[in-house]
Short mmCIF file of C-alpha atoms in Angstrom, two decimals:
data_model
loop_
_atom_site.label_atom_id
_atom_site.label_comp_id
_atom_site.label_asym_id
_atom_site.label_seq_id
_atom_site.Cartn_x
_atom_site.Cartn_y
_atom_site.Cartn_z
CA MET Y 1 20.15 -12.51 44.08
CA LEU Y 2 21.41 -9.33 45.74
CA LEU Y 3 21.77 -10.61 49.29
CA ARG Y 4 21.80 -14.21 50.39
CA VAL Y 5 22.11 -15.12 54.05
CA GLN Y 6 22.42 -18.80 54.86
CA ASP Y 7 22.30 -20.52 58.21
CA LEU Y 8 23.62 -17.42 59.99
CA LYS Y 9 24.55 -17.80 63.63
CA ALA Y 10 25.54 -14.85 65.80
CA GLY Y 11 25.22 -13.57 69.35
CA TYR Y 12 26.67 -11.39 72.08
CA ALA Y 13 27.47 -13.51 75.14
CA THR Y 14 29.75 -16.48 74.59
CA GLY Y 15 27.89 -19.72 74.14
CA ALA Y 16 24.47 -18.13 73.68
CA ASP Y 17 23.48 -17.59 70.06
CA VAL Y 18 20.79 -15.01 69.42
CA LEU Y 19 20.52 -16.08 65.80
CA LYS Y 20 20.29 -19.86 65.52
CA GLY Y 21 20.74 -20.35 61.82
CA VAL Y 22 18.83 -17.74 59.82
CA SER Y 23 18.47 -17.88 56.04
CA LEU Y 24 16.95 -15.16 53.91
CA THR Y 25 17.36 -13.52 50.53
CA VAL Y 26 16.81 -10.04 49.14
CA ARG Y 27 16.33 -9.37 45.42
CA ALA Y 28 17.15 -6.20 43.56
CA SER Y 29 14.20 -3.86 42.89
CA SER Y 30 12.16 -5.39 45.65
CA VAL Y 31 11.28 -4.92 49.29
CA THR Y 32 11.76 -7.74 51.76
CA GLY Y 33 10.07 -7.37 55.13
CA LEU Y 34 11.20 -8.86 58.40
CA ILE Y 35 8.91 -8.81 61.42
CA GLY Y 36 9.06 -10.41 64.82
CA ALA Y 37 8.61 -9.80 68.53
CA ASN Y 38 11.00 -7.81 70.66
CA GLY Y 39 14.07 -9.94 71.30
CA ALA Y 40 13.52 -12.17 68.28
CA GLY Y 41 16.87 -11.06 66.89
CA LYS Y 42 15.84 -8.66 64.12
CA SER Y 43 18.36 -5.93 64.90
CA THR Y 44 20.99 -8.54 65.66
CA LEU Y 45 20.49 -10.02 62.20
CA LEU Y 46 20.92 -6.63 60.54
CA LYS Y 47 24.02 -5.87 62.62
CA ALA Y 48 25.55 -9.19 61.68
CA ILE Y 49 24.90 -8.56 57.98
CA CYS Y 50 26.48 -5.10 58.18
CA GLY Y 51 29.59 -6.30 60.02
CA PHE Y 52 28.87 -4.68 63.38
CA LEU Y 53 28.62 -8.12 64.94
CA LYS Y 54 30.87 -11.07 64.22
CA ARG Y 55 29.03 -14.06 62.81
CA ARG Y 56 29.66 -17.45 64.38
CA GLY Y 57 28.51 -19.55 61.48
CA GLY Y 58 26.80 -19.53 58.11
CA THR Y 59 27.43 -17.40 55.08
CA ILE Y 60 26.48 -13.92 53.92
CA GLU Y 61 26.77 -13.18 50.21
CA PHE Y 62 26.30 -9.81 48.61
CA ASP Y 63 26.00 -9.92 44.84
CA ALA Y 64 27.30 -13.52 44.95
CA ALA Y 65 30.51 -12.43 46.72
CA ASP Y 66 31.23 -13.57 50.27
CA MET Y 67 30.95 -10.82 52.87
CA GLY Y 68 33.01 -12.85 55.35
CA ARG Y 69 35.49 -10.22 56.42
CA PHE Y 70 33.10 -7.36 55.95
CA GLN Y 71 33.78 -4.28 58.06
CA PRO Y 72 31.18 -1.53 58.53
CA ALA Y 73 33.49 0.89 56.70
CA HIS Y 74 33.13 -1.26 53.54
CA LEU Y 75 29.37 -0.75 53.35
CA ALA Y 76 29.35 2.58 51.54
CA GLN Y 77 31.89 1.63 48.88
CA ASN Y 78 29.76 -1.42 48.05
CA ARG Y 79 26.71 0.85 47.92
CA ILE Y 80 25.03 -0.78 50.88
CA ALA Y 81 23.04 1.66 53.02
CA TYR Y 82 22.19 0.87 56.62
CA LEU Y 83 19.77 2.73 58.86
CA MET Y 84 20.91 1.61 62.28
CA GLU Y 85 18.81 1.23 65.41
CA GLY Y 86 18.06 4.57 67.07
CA HIS Y 87 19.09 7.94 65.76
CA SER Y 88 22.13 8.37 63.61
CA VAL Y 89 22.25 12.02 62.54
CA PHE Y 90 25.27 14.04 63.64
CA PRO Y 91 23.47 16.45 65.98
CA GLY Y 92 26.11 19.19 66.08
CA LEU Y 93 26.49 19.34 62.31
CA THR Y 94 24.09 21.23 60.08
CA VAL Y 95 21.54 19.46 57.91
CA GLU Y 96 23.64 20.28 54.87
CA GLU Y 97 26.85 18.96 56.48
CA ASN Y 98 25.02 15.76 57.39
CA LEU Y 99 24.00 15.31 53.78
CA VAL Y 100 27.47 16.11 52.45
CA LEU Y 101 28.89 13.39 54.70
CA GLY Y 102 26.48 10.96 53.03
CA THR Y 103 28.52 11.46 49.87
CA TRP Y 104 31.79 10.46 51.56
CA SER Y 105 32.32 7.41 49.36
CA PHE Y 106 32.49 9.60 46.24
CA ARG Y 107 33.71 12.84 47.85
CA LYS Y 108 36.45 13.39 45.24
CA ASP Y 109 33.79 13.87 42.55
CA ARG Y 110 32.70 17.35 43.62
CA ALA Y 111 30.17 17.85 40.82
CA ARG Y 112 28.41 14.61 41.73
CA VAL Y 113 28.45 15.56 45.44
CA ARG Y 114 26.75 18.87 44.65
CA ARG Y 115 24.19 17.20 42.38
CA ALA Y 116 23.34 14.52 44.93
CA VAL Y 117 22.94 17.00 47.79
CA GLU Y 118 20.80 19.36 45.73
CA ARG Y 119 18.59 16.47 44.64
CA ALA Y 120 18.04 15.54 48.27
CA PHE Y 121 17.00 19.10 49.02
CA ASP Y 122 14.66 19.05 46.02
CA LEU Y 123 13.05 15.87 47.30
CA SER Y 124 12.47 17.26 50.77
CA SER Y 125 11.25 20.80 51.32
CA VAL Y 126 11.55 20.33 55.10
CA LEU Y 127 15.28 19.77 54.83
CA GLN Y 128 15.59 22.65 52.36
CA THR Y 129 14.18 25.13 54.89
CA LYS Y 130 16.40 23.74 57.67
CA ARG Y 131 19.53 23.59 55.55
CA LYS Y 132 21.82 25.59 57.85
CA ILE Y 133 20.25 24.40 61.11
CA ARG Y 134 22.07 21.94 63.35
CA ALA Y 135 20.53 18.50 62.91
CA GLY Y 136 20.16 18.01 66.66
CA LEU Y 137 17.57 20.78 66.68
CA LEU Y 138 15.26 18.99 64.23
CA SER Y 139 12.27 17.03 65.48
CA GLY Y 140 12.52 13.25 65.62
CA GLY Y 141 10.56 12.91 62.38
CA GLN Y 142 12.68 15.47 60.56
CA GLN Y 143 15.82 13.67 61.73
CA ARG Y 144 14.43 10.45 60.29
CA ILE Y 145 13.80 12.18 56.94
CA LEU Y 146 17.38 13.45 57.04
CA GLU Y 147 18.66 9.93 57.74
CA MET Y 148 16.63 8.47 54.90
CA GLU Y 149 17.78 11.09 52.40
CA ARG Y 150 21.38 10.80 53.61
CA LEU Y 151 21.50 7.06 53.06
CA ALA Y 152 19.93 7.41 49.60
CA LEU Y 153 22.65 9.80 48.40
CA ASN Y 154 25.05 7.27 46.91
CA ASP Y 155 22.34 5.38 45.00
CA PRO Y 156 22.50 2.30 47.21
CA ARG Y 157 22.00 -1.13 45.67
CA LEU Y 158 21.03 -2.67 49.00
CA VAL Y 159 19.17 -0.71 51.68
CA ILE Y 160 18.93 -2.19 55.17
CA LEU Y 161 16.49 -0.39 57.44
CA ASP Y 162 16.14 -1.02 61.17
CA GLU Y 163 12.79 0.31 62.44
CA PRO Y 164 12.46 3.30 60.09
CA SER Y 165 9.00 4.23 61.40
CA LEU Y 166 9.69 3.90 65.12
CA GLY Y 167 8.33 6.86 67.06
CA LEU Y 168 6.96 8.68 64.02
CA ALA Y 169 3.54 10.29 63.58
CA PRO Y 170 1.19 8.31 61.27
CA LYS Y 171 1.57 10.81 58.44
CA LEU Y 172 5.35 10.45 58.57
CA VAL Y 173 5.13 6.67 58.67
CA HIS Y 174 3.39 6.87 55.29
CA ASP Y 175 6.10 9.18 53.99
CA VAL Y 176 8.82 6.78 55.10
CA PHE Y 177 7.19 3.83 53.36
CA ASP Y 178 6.63 5.94 50.24
CA ARG Y 179 10.34 6.70 50.27
CA ILE Y 180 11.05 2.96 50.55
CA SER Y 181 8.89 2.32 47.47
CA GLN Y 182 10.81 5.04 45.69
CA MET Y 183 14.11 3.32 46.49
CA LYS Y 184 12.72 0.09 45.12
CA ALA Y 185 11.65 1.89 41.95
CA ASP Y 186 15.21 3.21 41.68
CA GLY Y 187 16.42 -0.40 41.56
CA ALA Y 188 17.52 -0.99 45.13
CA GLY Y 189 16.84 -4.13 47.10
CA VAL Y 190 15.39 -3.14 50.47
CA LEU Y 191 15.43 -5.20 53.65
CA VAL Y 192 13.17 -3.57 56.22
CA VAL Y 193 12.58 -4.42 59.86
CA ASP Y 194 9.70 -2.58 61.46
CA GLN Y 195 7.22 -2.86 64.29
CA SER Y 196 4.28 -1.79 62.15
CA ALA Y 197 3.65 -5.22 60.62
CA ARG Y 198 0.80 -3.93 58.47
CA HIS Y 199 2.93 -1.34 56.72
CA VAL Y 200 5.79 -3.77 56.22
CA CYS Y 201 3.43 -6.34 54.75
CA ALA Y 202 1.85 -3.80 52.40
CA ALA Y 203 5.22 -2.52 51.20
CA SER Y 204 6.98 -5.88 50.79
CA GLU Y 205 7.10 -8.52 48.08
CA HIS Y 206 8.41 -11.13 50.45
CA LEU Y 207 7.91 -11.42 54.19
CA TYR Y 208 9.86 -13.23 56.89
CA VAL Y 209 8.74 -13.71 60.47
CA LEU Y 210 11.59 -14.14 62.92
CA ARG Y 211 10.92 -15.87 66.19
CA LEU Y 212 13.51 -16.64 68.89
CA GLY Y 213 16.37 -16.42 66.44
CA GLU Y 214 14.83 -18.58 63.74
CA ILE Y 215 12.66 -17.91 60.70
CA ALA Y 216 9.21 -19.15 61.77
CA ILE Y 217 7.27 -18.36 58.59
CA GLU Y 218 8.13 -16.94 55.21
CA GLY Y 219 6.43 -16.37 51.92
CA PRO Y 220 5.13 -13.82 49.42
CA ALA Y 221 3.68 -10.90 51.35
CA SER Y 222 0.42 -11.09 49.38
CA ARG Y 223 -0.27 -14.44 51.07
CA PHE Y 224 -0.28 -12.76 54.48
CA SER Y 225 -2.01 -9.51 53.69
CA ASP Y 226 -5.51 -10.63 54.73
CA ARG Y 227 -4.37 -12.53 57.81
CA ILE Y 228 -1.79 -10.14 59.18
CA ASP Y 229 -3.71 -9.80 62.47
CA GLU Y 230 -3.56 -13.53 63.00
CA LEU Y 231 0.16 -13.46 62.22
CA VAL Y 232 0.77 -10.69 64.72
CA ARG Y 233 -1.27 -12.49 67.38
CA ASN Y 234 0.55 -15.78 66.93
CA PHE Y 235 4.11 -14.70 66.40
CA ILE Y 236 4.55 -11.13 67.62
CA MET R 1 49.31 53.25 88.03
CA LEU R 2 46.18 52.29 86.18
CA THR R 3 46.03 54.06 82.88
CA ALA R 4 44.42 53.17 79.59
CA SER R 5 47.76 52.17 78.14
CA VAL R 6 48.50 49.80 81.01
CA LEU R 7 45.06 48.26 80.53
CA ILE R 8 45.62 47.82 76.81
CA GLN R 9 49.00 46.29 77.47
CA LEU R 10 47.59 43.85 80.00
CA THR R 11 44.80 42.93 77.61
CA ILE R 12 47.17 42.19 74.75
CA ASP R 13 49.42 40.19 77.09
CA GLY R 14 46.49 38.24 78.44
CA ILE R 15 44.98 37.43 75.08
CA THR R 16 48.31 36.36 73.63
CA ARG R 17 49.07 34.06 76.51
CA GLY R 18 45.48 32.88 76.64
CA ALA R 19 45.32 32.04 72.94
CA MET R 20 48.16 29.61 73.59
CA TYR R 21 46.34 28.01 76.50
CA GLY R 22 43.29 27.83 74.26
CA LEU R 23 45.15 25.96 71.55
CA MET R 24 46.66 23.53 74.04
CA GLY R 25 43.17 22.97 75.42
CA ALA R 26 41.73 22.61 71.91
CA GLY R 27 44.17 19.78 71.19
CA LEU R 28 43.29 18.09 74.46
CA ALA R 29 39.56 18.57 73.79
CA LEU R 30 39.86 17.26 70.24
CA ILE R 31 41.64 14.10 71.40
CA PHE R 32 39.17 13.56 74.23
CA GLY R 33 36.15 14.25 72.03
CA ILE R 34 37.18 11.76 69.37
CA LEU R 35 39.30 9.10 70.99
CA GLY R 36 37.87 9.35 74.50
CA VAL R 37 41.41 9.59 75.90
CA ILE R 38 42.42 12.12 78.51
CA ASN R 39 45.87 12.71 77.09
CA MET R 40 48.13 13.16 80.11
CA ALA R 41 51.13 13.26 77.77
CA HIS R 42 49.92 16.44 76.06
CA GLY R 43 52.46 18.56 77.91
CA GLU R 44 55.24 16.27 76.73
CA LEU R 45 54.15 16.81 73.13
CA PHE R 46 54.57 20.52 73.86
CA MET R 47 58.03 19.73 75.27
CA LEU R 48 59.07 17.72 72.20
CA GLY R 49 57.86 20.53 69.94
CA ALA R 50 59.97 23.01 71.90
CA TYR R 51 63.12 20.84 71.57
CA THR R 52 62.47 20.38 67.85
CA MET R 53 62.10 24.13 67.39
CA TYR R 54 65.29 24.79 69.34
CA PHE R 55 67.34 22.39 67.29
CA ALA R 56 65.84 23.52 64.00
CA THR R 57 66.34 27.24 64.59
CA ILE R 58 69.32 27.54 66.93
CA VAL R 59 71.41 24.48 66.09
CA LEU R 60 70.60 24.19 62.38
CA GLY R 61 70.00 27.90 61.85
CA ILE R 62 66.69 27.52 60.02
CA PRO R 63 64.53 30.71 60.01
CA ALA R 64 61.87 30.71 62.75
CA PRO R 65 58.73 30.48 60.57
CA ILE R 66 60.12 27.47 58.69
CA GLY R 67 61.30 25.98 61.98
CA LEU R 68 57.75 26.31 63.26
CA LEU R 69 56.37 24.46 60.24
CA ILE R 70 59.00 21.73 60.63
CA SER R 71 58.34 21.15 64.31
CA THR R 72 54.57 21.15 63.70
CA GLY R 73 55.00 18.58 60.96
CA VAL R 74 57.36 16.45 63.03
CA MET R 75 54.92 16.46 65.93
CA PHE R 76 52.04 15.48 63.66
CA VAL R 77 54.04 12.42 62.59
CA VAL R 78 54.98 11.68 66.21
CA GLY R 79 51.31 11.91 67.20
CA VAL R 80 50.14 9.59 64.43
CA ALA R 81 52.89 7.09 65.26
CA MET R 82 52.01 7.20 68.96
CA GLU R 83 48.34 6.58 68.26
CA ARG R 84 49.01 3.70 65.86
CA SER R 85 51.67 1.97 67.95
CA LEU R 86 50.38 2.46 71.51
CA ILE R 87 46.81 3.70 71.71
CA ALA R 88 45.15 1.79 68.83
CA PRO R 89 46.26 -1.67 70.03
CA LEU R 90 44.96 -0.97 73.53
CA ARG R 91 41.63 0.26 72.17
CA ALA R 92 41.31 -2.78 69.92
CA ARG R 93 41.90 -5.12 72.84
CA LEU R 94 39.64 -3.44 75.36
CA GLY R 95 36.75 -2.21 73.22
CA SER R 96 34.55 0.32 74.99
CA ARG R 97 35.93 -0.29 78.50
CA TRP R 98 39.16 1.49 77.94
CA LEU R 99 38.73 5.00 79.39
CA ILE R 100 40.82 4.36 82.52
CA ASP R 101 43.35 2.25 80.62
CA GLY R 102 43.84 5.02 78.08
CA TYR R 103 44.36 7.48 80.90
CA VAL R 104 46.96 5.28 82.58
CA LEU R 105 48.64 4.60 79.24
CA THR R 106 49.16 8.30 78.55
CA ILE R 107 50.53 8.82 82.09
CA GLY R 108 53.04 6.12 81.22
CA ILE R 109 53.90 7.88 77.96
CA MET R 110 54.34 11.12 79.90
CA VAL R 111 56.83 9.59 82.35
CA VAL R 112 58.76 7.79 79.62
CA LEU R 113 59.05 10.91 77.45
CA GLN R 114 60.15 13.08 80.39
CA ASN R 115 62.88 10.66 81.33
CA LEU R 116 63.99 10.09 77.74
CA ALA R 117 64.35 13.85 77.41
CA LEU R 118 66.37 13.90 80.63
CA ILE R 119 68.71 11.20 79.31
CA VAL R 120 69.09 12.67 75.84
CA PHE R 121 69.16 16.40 76.56
CA GLY R 122 69.92 16.57 80.28
CA PRO R 123 68.23 18.91 82.74
CA ARG R 124 69.54 21.99 80.95
CA GLU R 125 67.10 24.58 79.64
CA PHE R 126 67.27 25.21 75.91
CA GLY R 127 65.69 28.54 75.12
CA VAL R 128 66.00 31.70 73.11
CA ALA R 129 65.71 35.29 74.29
CA ALA R 130 63.55 36.19 71.30
CA PHE R 131 63.15 35.11 67.68
CA TRP R 132 62.47 38.71 66.73
CA PRO R 133 64.18 41.11 69.17
CA GLY R 134 62.99 44.67 69.58
CA ARG R 135 59.65 46.24 70.27
CA GLN R 136 56.91 48.38 68.81
CA GLU R 137 55.71 51.57 70.46
CA LEU R 138 52.25 52.92 69.80
CA GLY R 139 51.95 55.95 72.03
CA ASP R 140 52.29 54.70 75.60
CA VAL R 141 51.65 51.10 74.65
CA VAL R 142 54.81 49.07 74.25
CA ILE R 143 54.65 45.62 72.73
CA SER R 144 57.67 43.43 72.19
CA ASN R 145 58.05 42.05 68.70
CA GLU R 146 58.20 38.57 70.20
CA ARG R 147 54.72 39.05 71.65
CA LEU R 148 53.41 40.15 68.26
CA LEU R 149 54.98 37.08 66.70
CA ILE R 150 53.32 34.81 69.24
CA LEU R 151 49.98 36.57 68.79
CA ALA R 152 50.19 36.25 65.01
CA GLY R 153 51.13 32.58 65.35
CA ALA R 154 48.18 31.97 67.68
CA VAL R 155 45.71 33.75 65.40
CA ILE R 156 46.93 31.90 62.30
CA THR R 157 46.91 28.52 64.05
CA THR R 158 43.45 29.06 65.55
CA GLY R 159 42.10 30.24 62.20
CA THR R 160 43.61 27.30 60.33
CA LEU R 161 42.18 24.82 62.83
CA ALA R 162 38.74 26.43 62.71
CA VAL R 163 38.60 26.47 58.91
CA PHE R 164 39.94 22.93 58.74
CA LEU R 165 37.28 21.56 61.11
CA LYS R 166 34.47 23.63 59.64
CA LYS R 167 35.06 23.61 55.92
CA THR R 168 37.03 20.57 54.81
CA ASN R 169 35.80 17.03 54.20
CA LEU R 170 38.29 15.64 56.69
CA GLY R 171 37.28 18.21 59.31
CA ARG R 172 33.60 17.35 58.89
CA ALA R 173 34.45 13.65 59.16
CA ILE R 174 36.35 14.30 62.39
CA ARG R 175 33.38 16.12 63.90
CA ALA R 176 31.01 13.40 62.69
CA THR R 177 33.20 10.70 64.24
CA ALA R 178 33.14 12.56 67.55
CA GLU R 179 29.34 12.63 67.55
CA HIS R 180 28.42 9.19 66.23
CA PRO R 181 31.30 6.90 65.28
CA ALA R 182 29.10 4.01 64.12
CA ALA R 183 27.05 6.23 61.80
CA ALA R 184 30.28 7.71 60.43
CA GLN R 185 31.53 4.20 59.68
CA VAL R 186 28.33 3.33 57.86
CA LEU R 187 28.89 6.31 55.57
CA GLY R 188 32.30 4.90 54.67
CA ILE R 189 34.50 6.97 56.98
CA ASN R 190 37.51 4.97 58.15
CA ILE R 191 37.35 5.90 61.81
CA GLU R 192 40.68 4.26 62.69
CA ARG R 193 42.28 6.68 60.27
CA ILE R 194 40.33 9.55 61.82
CA TYR R 195 41.60 8.55 65.28
CA ALA R 196 45.22 8.60 64.10
CA ILE R 197 44.87 11.92 62.27
CA THR R 198 43.10 13.52 65.22
CA PHE R 199 45.83 12.50 67.63
CA GLY R 200 48.34 13.80 65.10
CA ILE R 201 46.56 17.16 64.94
CA GLY R 202 46.47 17.41 68.73
CA ALA R 203 50.19 16.64 68.86
CA ALA R 204 50.91 19.12 66.06
CA LEU R 205 49.02 21.86 67.93
CA ALA R 206 50.96 21.15 71.13
CA GLY R 207 54.21 21.12 69.15
CA ALA R 208 53.40 24.38 67.39
CA ILE R 209 52.67 26.10 70.71
CA GLY R 210 55.81 24.65 72.29
CA SER R 211 57.73 26.14 69.37
CA LEU R 212 56.05 29.55 69.48
CA LEU R 213 56.55 29.88 73.21
CA LEU R 214 60.23 28.87 73.21
CA SER R 215 61.21 32.33 74.47
CA THR R 216 58.74 32.09 77.36
CA TYR R 217 59.06 28.41 78.22
CA PRO R 218 62.52 27.08 77.32
CA ALA R 219 62.69 23.40 76.48
CA TYR R 220 63.49 21.17 79.48
CA PRO R 221 62.22 17.72 80.41
CA THR R 222 59.34 18.70 82.70
CA VAL R 223 58.22 21.92 81.02
CA GLY R 224 55.00 20.19 79.98
CA GLY R 225 53.59 19.94 83.50
CA GLU R 226 52.62 23.56 83.97
CA VAL R 227 51.31 23.86 80.43
CA LEU R 228 49.19 20.72 80.83
CA LEU R 229 47.65 22.22 83.96
CA LYS R 230 46.64 25.35 82.03
CA ALA R 231 45.23 23.21 79.25
CA PHE R 232 43.10 21.32 81.76
CA VAL R 233 41.80 24.55 83.28
CA VAL R 234 40.85 25.73 79.79
CA VAL R 235 39.14 22.46 78.96
CA ILE R 236 37.11 22.53 82.18
CA ILE R 237 36.04 26.16 81.70
CA GLY R 238 35.23 25.63 78.04
CA GLY R 239 33.49 22.30 78.42
CA LEU R 240 35.15 18.89 78.19
CA GLY R 241 35.52 17.79 74.60
CA SER R 242 34.48 21.18 73.18
CA VAL R 243 37.13 22.54 70.83
CA TRP R 244 35.42 25.92 70.39
CA GLY R 245 34.87 26.15 74.13
CA ALA R 246 38.58 25.64 74.74
CA MET R 247 39.55 28.24 72.15
CA LEU R 248 37.28 30.81 73.84
CA ALA R 249 38.18 29.81 77.39
CA GLY R 250 41.91 30.20 76.66
CA PRO R 251 41.88 33.98 76.12
CA LEU R 252 39.49 34.33 79.06
CA LEU R 253 41.94 32.52 81.33
CA GLY R 254 44.82 34.56 79.91
CA LEU R 255 43.01 37.83 80.63
CA ILE R 256 42.12 36.81 84.17
CA GLU R 257 45.72 35.85 84.82
CA ALA R 258 47.05 39.08 83.36
CA TYR R 259 44.67 41.28 85.37
CA ALA R 260 45.16 39.21 88.51
CA THR R 261 48.92 39.57 88.26
CA ALA R 262 48.57 43.32 87.93
CA PHE R 263 45.84 44.07 90.44
CA ALA R 264 45.85 41.30 93.03
CA PRO R 265 48.57 40.61 95.61
CA GLY R 266 51.31 38.18 94.59
CA GLY R 267 50.29 34.54 94.52
CA TRP R 268 46.59 35.25 94.02
CA GLN R 269 46.78 34.66 90.32
CA ASN R 270 46.55 30.87 90.60
CA THR R 271 44.03 31.06 93.43
CA ILE R 272 41.67 33.12 91.31
CA THR R 273 41.86 30.76 88.35
CA SER R 274 41.37 27.77 90.66
CA LEU R 275 38.30 29.43 92.15
CA LEU R 276 36.96 29.94 88.64
CA VAL R 277 37.47 26.24 87.91
CA LEU R 278 35.67 25.33 91.13
CA ALA R 279 32.80 27.68 90.31
CA VAL R 280 32.44 26.28 86.80
CA LEU R 281 32.47 22.70 88.06
CA VAL R 282 29.81 23.42 90.66
CA LEU R 283 27.55 25.82 88.77
CA ARG R 284 27.95 24.87 85.13
CA PRO R 285 29.70 21.51 84.85
CA GLN R 286 29.11 21.29 81.10
CA GLY R 287 31.42 24.30 80.69
CA LEU R 288 30.81 27.97 80.00
CA PHE R 289 30.73 27.77 76.23
CA SER R 290 29.34 24.34 75.47
CA ARG R 291 26.24 24.13 73.35
CA GLN R 292 23.77 21.51 74.27
CA VAL R 293 22.08 19.60 71.52
CA THR R 294 19.57 16.97 72.48
CA ARG R 295 18.75 13.72 70.83
CA PRO R 296 15.04 12.97 70.72
#
């Protein structure tokens, strides 16, 4: 098991837990979907896993090792990629500089840095044409592509995505989920939170529904695929 | 008498002086852009650099260029130590609510450093007439060697800073941290280390300028005040937190001062620059040279 979260409790204000004991697992070479209404605690869960929020109880194991004192700066060296809520490109830096920074964890290996960056440009012709343009001048969709390619640069073993399709045109939503399948094919375990329940369900092997800080339903995604509307109506 | 040679002379004077203001401002802008601290003790870093240069070159007899490198290095270490021992603990305790506290903290550092200097060195001015006496004459234009030295120092320092920020991994990481610290962390950048190095670079810049300008501003405990004021003017004109803006605004301010001194009645020099600051704040508060990049 790549990631195992057990009975996780976390929150912002003292005394009020947003997550009231959440357990979930992510396997390598698979996509795990997490859906839920606004305020259910999806982003909070991802933040707690990545060390941006202190947990108040429970355990988080990555590759069977405890992530207890995990700091965000440890993510990259453990090959964990995290697409945080909102936009995370560096707007004043060029597209190329943004990508080069994605190789920070192996920056001493210059040949590998060059290879990784060139591969990202090969994968995305949009980024190739905007190479020397400041990232802040890209459209929202192009920025999302840049973020996705940047986080894929160090061959992550675990990919944690917070709303990758938010605000994107339908065509781009497809592209994003295709890229997620590609990461899975490359061997990564992907944990994806997204508001488009249908896409998440179609892309995932396993699905969790989070409701008010607790897992309400879970199971193989194939079990939900024909009753996703019912699921959305009842829990989201 | 207004002749071409006078104009050239004024221009060289203005740009030389202004490049120094620009570098002071760049250090201030760098520290503000990354740490979110308005470093009120920036002038005192200039002061410490000037003392270090004096003791290295005059007391120990080290050649000026090496003295400059030594004082720059010493001030980098002082800056890193200051950030680690004073600023980092405060930031850790207060989280995001620390803008005012950081401001007050650096005012405290300013007062302490001024008075330490007064105790250790006394109120005496330590200065040199010139590191490189003599002058060059090109037709009617006369430039002192000292001015050339300062200009060369400013150009080299500005160029080094620009290449460092633009082309090196560490420079890119510093710019990334300024724009989105959390995203930088996710990529594996140790932002605490970036904070310390950035403060060190700001201190090293201030120290280098204090050293270069030893013949203009001798080292004494409160020499930093006037320099800090110039640095603030530069930062406001260039755009708060914009390093490039500060480096461009510096020479602009220097030119205005040089021309104002020559063509306006005495005392108007500071009035004109203050009016410029007012105009920028009212008409273009983001600064003359800041680029705006929007987030969708």
